[in-house]
Coordinates of C-alpha atoms in Angstrom, one line a residue:
M1 CA 0.0 0.0 0.0
Y2 CA 1.3 3.5 -0.9
L3 CA -0.4 6.7 0.1
R4 CA 0.8 10.3 -0.2
S5 CA -0.4 13.3 1.7
Q6 CA -0.3 16.9 0.5
E7 CA 3.0 18.7 0.2
R8 CA 4.2 21.4 2.6
T9 CA 6.8 24.1 2.4
L10 CA 9.6 24.1 5.1
I11 CA 11.9 26.9 3.9
R12 CA 11.2 29.4 1.1
D13 CA 12.5 33.0 0.8
E14 CA 12.2 34.7 -2.6
H15 CA 15.5 36.5 -2.0
R16 CA 17.4 33.3 -1.2
Y17 CA 18.5 30.0 -2.8
C18 CA 17.7 27.3 -0.2
A19 CA 18.4 23.7 -1.0
H20 CA 20.2 20.4 -0.2
P21 CA 18.5 19.2 3.0
H22 CA 19.6 16.4 5.3
M23 CA 17.7 15.2 8.3
A24 CA 18.6 13.4 11.5
V25 CA 16.4 12.1 14.3
L26 CA 18.1 12.6 17.7
A27 CA 17.9 10.3 20.7
S28 CA 15.6 12.9 22.4
G29 CA 13.1 12.6 19.5
T30 CA 14.0 16.0 18.1
W31 CA 14.3 16.2 14.3
L32 CA 17.0 18.4 12.8
L33 CA 17.2 19.4 9.2
A34 CA 20.3 21.0 7.7
A35 CA 20.3 22.8 4.4
T36 CA 22.4 25.2 2.3
C37 CA 21.3 28.8 1.8
G38 CA 22.8 31.6 -0.3
P39 CA 21.7 34.7 -2.2
R40 CA 19.3 34.3 -5.2
R41 CA 21.3 35.6 -8.1
T42 CA 20.6 36.3 -11.8
V43 CA 22.6 33.1 -12.6
T44 CA 21.8 30.1 -10.5
M45 CA 24.8 29.0 -8.5
H46 CA 25.3 26.0 -6.2
P47 CA 27.7 26.0 -3.2
P48 CA 30.9 25.3 -5.1
Q49 CA 30.5 28.5 -7.1
D50 CA 29.4 31.1 -4.5
P51 CA 31.2 32.3 -1.4
E52 CA 28.1 33.4 0.4
F53 CA 26.5 30.0 1.0
V54 CA 26.0 29.1 4.6
N55 CA 24.5 26.0 6.3
I56 CA 21.3 26.5 8.1
L57 CA 19.3 24.4 10.6
I58 CA 15.7 24.0 11.5
R59 CA 14.2 21.9 14.3
S60 CA 11.0 20.0 14.9
N61 CA 9.7 18.5 18.1
D62 CA 6.5 17.1 16.6
E63 CA 7.7 14.8 13.7
G64 CA 7.7 17.6 11.1
R65 CA 4.3 19.1 11.8
S66 CA 6.0 22.4 12.8
W67 CA 9.5 23.8 12.5
S68 CA 11.6 26.4 14.1
P69 CA 12.9 29.4 12.1
P70 CA 16.2 28.7 10.4
C71 CA 19.5 29.6 12.0
V72 CA 23.1 29.5 10.7
V73 CA 25.3 26.6 11.9
P74 CA 27.6 26.3 13.5
A75 CA 27.6 30.1 13.8
Y76 CA 27.6 33.3 11.8
G77 CA 30.9 33.8 9.9
W78 CA 30.9 30.2 8.6
T79 CA 30.5 31.1 4.9
G80 CA 31.6 29.6 1.6
M81 CA 30.1 26.2 2.6
E82 CA 29.3 23.0 0.7
C83 CA 26.3 20.9 1.6
A84 CA 26.4 19.6 5.2
G85 CA 25.5 16.3 6.9
L86 CA 24.2 15.3 10.4
T87 CA 24.8 12.3 12.5
A88 CA 22.7 11.5 15.6
L89 CA 24.9 9.7 18.2
P90 CA 23.7 7.2 20.8
D91 CA 24.6 9.4 23.8
G92 CA 22.1 12.1 22.6
S93 CA 24.6 14.4 21.0
V94 CA 24.8 15.2 17.2
L95 CA 27.6 15.9 14.8
L96 CA 27.5 18.4 11.9
N97 CA 30.0 17.6 9.1
Q98 CA 31.0 20.4 6.7
W99 CA 33.4 21.4 3.9
R100 CA 34.3 25.1 3.8
F101 CA 36.0 26.6 0.8
R102 CA 38.5 29.5 1.0
W103 CA 37.5 32.5 -1.1
Y104 CA 39.4 35.6 -2.3
P105 CA 38.5 38.8 -4.3
Y106 CA 39.3 38.3 -8.0
T107 CA 41.3 41.5 -7.8
A108 CA 43.6 40.0 -5.2
P109 CA 44.0 36.3 -6.1
P110 CA 46.1 34.0 -3.9
D111 CA 49.6 32.8 -4.7
P112 CA 49.2 29.7 -6.9
L113 CA 51.9 28.0 -4.8
L114 CA 49.8 28.4 -1.7
E115 CA 46.5 27.7 -3.5
P116 CA 47.3 25.2 -6.3
L117 CA 43.6 24.3 -6.8
S118 CA 42.4 27.9 -7.0
K119 CA 39.9 28.8 -9.7
G120 CA 39.1 32.4 -10.9
P121 CA 35.9 33.8 -12.4
A122 CA 36.5 32.4 -15.9
A123 CA 37.2 28.8 -14.7
L124 CA 34.2 28.9 -12.3
L125 CA 31.9 30.2 -15.0
Q126 CA 33.1 27.5 -17.4
G127 CA 32.2 24.9 -14.8
L128 CA 28.8 26.5 -14.3
V129 CA 28.0 26.6 -18.0
G130 CA 29.1 23.0 -18.4
S131 CA 27.0 21.7 -15.5
R132 CA 24.3 19.2 -16.3
E133 CA 22.5 19.8 -13.0
I134 CA 20.9 23.2 -13.4
E135 CA 18.9 24.9 -16.1
P136 CA 20.6 27.4 -18.4
D137 CA 20.1 31.0 -17.3
G138 CA 20.1 32.4 -20.8
P139 CA 21.5 35.8 -21.6
A140 CA 22.8 36.3 -18.0
L141 CA 25.6 33.8 -18.8
A142 CA 26.9 36.1 -21.5
S143 CA 28.1 38.6 -18.9
A144 CA 31.8 38.9 -18.2
P145 CA 33.0 36.2 -15.7
E146 CA 34.3 38.8 -13.2
T147 CA 30.9 40.5 -13.3
L148 CA 29.0 37.3 -12.5
M149 CA 31.6 35.8 -10.1
P150 CA 34.0 38.5 -8.8
W151 CA 35.9 36.0 -6.6
V152 CA 38.5 33.2 -6.6
R153 CA 37.9 29.9 -5.0
G154 CA 40.8 28.2 -3.2
G155 CA 41.1 25.0 -1.2
G156 CA 39.3 24.5 2.0
E157 CA 38.8 22.5 5.2
A158 CA 36.8 19.5 6.3
V159 CA 35.5 19.9 9.9
T160 CA 32.9 18.5 12.3
H161 CA 31.1 20.2 15.2
R162 CA 29.5 18.5 18.1
S163 CA 26.3 19.6 19.9
E164 CA 25.0 18.3 23.2
D165 CA 21.8 20.4 23.3
D166 CA 19.8 19.2 20.3
G167 CA 21.7 21.4 17.9
R168 CA 21.2 24.7 19.7
T169 CA 24.9 25.3 20.2
W170 CA 27.9 23.7 18.6
R171 CA 31.2 23.1 20.3
S172 CA 34.2 20.7 20.1
S173 CA 35.0 21.5 16.5
A174 CA 37.4 19.0 15.0
H175 CA 39.5 19.3 11.9
I176 CA 39.5 16.3 9.5
G177 CA 42.8 15.7 7.8
T178 CA 42.3 14.5 4.2
G179 CA 45.9 13.4 3.5
A180 CA 46.5 12.8 -0.2
Y181 CA 42.9 13.8 -1.0
A182 CA 42.3 17.4 -2.1
G183 CA 39.5 17.7 0.4
G184 CA 36.6 16.0 2.1
Y185 CA 32.9 16.7 1.3
G186 CA 29.8 14.8 2.4
M187 CA 26.2 15.9 2.3
R188 CA 25.0 12.9 4.5
G189 CA 26.2 11.9 7.9
A190 CA 28.2 9.0 9.4
V191 CA 27.4 5.5 10.7
V192 CA 28.1 4.5 14.3
L193 CA 29.4 1.0 14.8
P194 CA 28.5 -1.2 17.8
D195 CA 31.8 -0.4 19.4
G196 CA 31.1 3.3 19.2
A197 CA 33.5 4.1 16.4
I198 CA 32.1 6.7 13.9
L199 CA 32.7 6.1 10.2
L200 CA 32.2 9.2 8.0
P201 CA 32.5 8.7 4.2
L202 CA 33.5 11.7 2.1
S203 CA 34.3 12.6 -1.5
D204 CA 37.5 14.3 -2.7
V205 CA 36.3 17.9 -3.3
P206 CA 36.8 19.7 -5.6
F207 CA 37.4 16.8 -8.0
Y208 CA 34.4 14.8 -6.8
E209 CA 35.8 11.5 -8.1
R210 CA 36.9 9.3 -5.3
I211 CA 35.4 8.2 -1.9
F212 CA 37.3 7.8 1.3
L213 CA 36.3 7.5 5.0
V214 CA 37.6 8.8 8.2
R215 CA 37.1 7.2 11.6
S216 CA 36.6 8.7 15.0
P217 CA 37.0 6.7 18.2
D218 CA 35.9 9.4 20.6
G219 CA 32.5 10.8 19.5
G220 CA 33.7 13.0 16.7
R221 CA 36.2 14.9 18.9
S222 CA 39.1 13.7 16.7
W223 CA 39.5 11.9 13.3
G224 CA 42.0 9.4 12.0
A225 CA 43.7 9.2 8.6
P226 CA 41.7 8.8 5.5
Q227 CA 41.1 5.3 4.2
P228 CA 40.3 4.6 0.5
V229 CA 36.8 3.3 -0.2
A230 CA 35.7 3.7 -3.8
A231 CA 37.4 4.6 -7.1
A232 CA 37.1 3.3 -10.6
A233 CA 38.6 4.3 -14.0
G234 CA 36.1 6.2 -16.1
R235 CA 33.8 6.9 -13.1
T236 CA 33.5 9.9 -10.8
F237 CA 32.0 9.2 -7.4
E238 CA 30.7 11.7 -4.8
E239 CA 28.0 12.3 -2.2
P240 CA 28.1 8.9 -0.4
A241 CA 24.9 7.9 1.5
P242 CA 25.7 5.3 4.2
L243 CA 23.5 3.0 6.2
L244 CA 24.4 0.4 8.9
L245 CA 22.4 -2.7 8.4
E246 CA 21.1 -5.0 11.1
D247 CA 23.7 -7.6 10.4
G248 CA 26.5 -5.1 10.7
T249 CA 27.1 -4.6 7.0
I250 CA 27.7 -1.0 5.9
L251 CA 25.8 -0.1 2.7
V252 CA 26.7 3.0 0.8
L253 CA 25.1 4.5 -2.3
L254 CA 27.3 6.7 -4.4
R255 CA 26.4 9.4 -7.0
E256 CA 28.2 8.6 -10.2
N257 CA 28.5 11.6 -12.5
V258 CA 29.4 10.0 -15.8
S259 CA 26.4 7.7 -16.0
R260 CA 24.3 10.0 -13.8
T261 CA 23.2 7.0 -11.8
L262 CA 23.7 5.5 -8.4
Y263 CA 26.3 2.9 -7.5
Q264 CA 26.7 0.9 -4.3
I265 CA 29.5 -0.5 -2.2
R266 CA 29.4 -2.7 0.9
S267 CA 31.6 -3.5 3.8
E268 CA 31.2 -6.6 6.1
D269 CA 34.2 -5.9 8.4
G270 CA 33.4 -2.5 9.9
G271 CA 34.7 -0.5 7.0
E272 CA 38.1 -2.1 6.8
S273 CA 37.5 -3.4 3.2
W274 CA 34.9 -2.7 0.6
S275 CA 33.3 -4.4 -2.4
P276 CA 34.0 -2.8 -5.8
P277 CA 31.5 -0.1 -6.9
A278 CA 28.5 -1.8 -8.6
P279 CA 25.7 -0.1 -10.5
T280 CA 22.3 -0.2 -8.9
G281 CA 20.4 0.7 -12.0
I282 CA 18.8 3.7 -10.3
E283 CA 18.9 6.6 -12.8
A284 CA 18.5 9.3 -10.1
Y285 CA 20.7 10.9 -7.4
P286 CA 21.8 11.7 -4.8
A287 CA 20.3 9.3 -2.2
H288 CA 19.4 9.0 1.4
L289 CA 19.1 5.5 2.9
L290 CA 16.6 4.5 5.6
S291 CA 15.7 1.2 7.3
L292 CA 12.0 0.5 7.4
P293 CA 10.3 -1.3 10.3
D294 CA 9.6 -4.4 8.3
G295 CA 13.3 -4.8 7.4
R296 CA 13.2 -3.3 3.9
I297 CA 15.5 -0.4 2.9
A298 CA 14.2 2.8 1.3
A299 CA 16.4 4.9 -1.0
V300 CA 14.9 8.3 -1.6
V301 CA 16.3 10.0 -4.7
G302 CA 16.0 13.1 -6.9
C303 CA 14.9 12.5 -10.5
R304 CA 16.7 15.0 -12.7
R305 CA 15.3 13.5 -15.9
P306 CA 11.7 14.3 -17.2
P307 CA 9.3 14.1 -15.5
Y308 CA 11.3 15.8 -12.8
G309 CA 10.5 14.7 -9.3
I310 CA 11.3 12.7 -6.2
A311 CA 11.1 8.9 -5.9
I312 CA 11.6 6.1 -3.4
Y313 CA 13.2 2.8 -4.4
V314 CA 12.7 -0.1 -2.0
S315 CA 15.0 -3.1 -1.4
A316 CA 13.9 -6.3 0.2
D317 CA 17.3 -8.0 0.1
Q318 CA 19.4 -5.6 2.3
G319 CA 20.2 -3.3 -0.6
R320 CA 21.6 -5.8 -3.0
S321 CA 18.8 -4.9 -5.5
F322 CA 16.1 -2.3 -5.6
G323 CA 12.7 -2.4 -7.2
L324 CA 13.6 -0.6 -10.4
D325 CA 10.2 -1.3 -12.1
S326 CA 8.1 0.0 -9.2
P327 CA 9.6 3.2 -7.7
L328 CA 7.2 5.1 -5.4
C329 CA 6.5 8.6 -6.7
V330 CA 6.8 11.3 -4.0
R331 CA 6.6 14.3 -6.4
T332 CA 6.5 14.5 -10.2
G333 CA 6.2 17.2 -12.8
L334 CA 8.4 19.7 -11.0
P335 CA 9.4 22.7 -13.1
S336 CA 13.1 22.0 -13.7
K337 CA 15.9 19.6 -12.9
D338 CA 17.2 22.0 -10.2
L339 CA 15.8 19.7 -7.5
G340 CA 16.3 16.8 -5.3
Y341 CA 18.7 15.9 -2.4
P342 CA 15.8 14.2 -0.7
T343 CA 16.1 13.0 2.9
A344 CA 13.6 11.1 5.0
A345 CA 12.7 10.4 8.6
L346 CA 10.4 7.7 10.0
R347 CA 7.3 8.8 12.0
D348 CA 5.7 6.9 14.9
D349 CA 2.8 5.8 12.7
G350 CA 5.2 4.2 10.2
S351 CA 5.0 6.9 7.5
L352 CA 8.0 8.6 6.0
F353 CA 8.5 12.4 6.1
V354 CA 10.4 13.1 2.9
A355 CA 12.1 16.5 2.6
Y356 CA 13.7 17.8 -0.7
Y357 CA 14.3 21.0 -2.6
Y358 CA 13.2 22.4 -5.9
R359 CA 13.0 25.6 -7.9
D360 CA 9.4 26.5 -8.3
A361 CA 7.6 28.1 -11.3
A362 CA 8.3 31.6 -9.8
G363 CA 12.0 30.8 -9.8
V364 CA 12.3 30.5 -6.0
T365 CA 14.3 27.6 -4.7
G366 CA 13.2 26.2 -1.4
V367 CA 12.9 23.1 0.8
H368 CA 9.6 21.2 0.8
A369 CA 8.2 18.0 2.2
T370 CA 5.7 15.2 1.6
I371 CA 4.5 12.5 4.0
V372 CA 4.4 9.1 2.4
A373 CA 2.9 5.8 3.8
I374 CA 4.5 2.7 2.3

């Protein structure tokens, strides 16, 4: 049985571009939703292209029926952010994982020896024009690069923050060393093993090609060296979505940008070794994984092919296969492919609260939700 209730709006501001949600349910029962938010510009930009993006947080104490106003996390001043992830820990605390770019005025670019990965206005605009993820913005793209993007993007830093008061304040910030990887970006959270170790999978920003993980033995207060997880010739992996299964297996779905599909990897030894990346057949991305009460696994995904929308693929065999012929439609017929990043939480009545973003017919990009019973 599959039922869908009416949609609702969680975050919408006609002057802002708000997108890329991720939810976590805390031990207290509080729901947290993190998202990205930046200025609405004449040309649509995502976090890797705009230094004014911040991560924001809203909170619900009634399973998504009402939400607090958004606040910037971990604090004001944290700008130039990529999408963020949340991890609810067994002791009631929560982790926020972030990647923060360094930005410079284009009139005062950094020394290339200090910022070897820096990109100026022309390179950033070229990447934007070549993106397959957003709709063309027409004549606005003909403007001079330094008019549209008067900045230079450098490298950055991967970091986690810990909150012990349901996300109201954030302390115990911890740097994540990425070693030979250029950076570490993840828009989902970590998994917590039975021994308390936290495993956080990340992708190698700004290349978005390889997946690695870092491990924390102390509740996210410190992180070990990066460990390779997934890479393959001719494939570019990013945005890992992990889930710890009942038998201890770690399942991770990966966005693959060449085929524009989802791949999967698995570990049966606590993340020490991994299966080779294998295609799932799901032509949508990125994903959020959730265990259902009956033992099935739900993968919520954004469909950036017509008819644009949000869907759920269900697995009855611990994620080895998904029902490709019978996805559940959460939303369909959305105005453009600037959408997705769905995330879900289970309600007490067994229904799923699915949050996602899209750009509406008025050109405003916001975060919305649908309640689904499956």
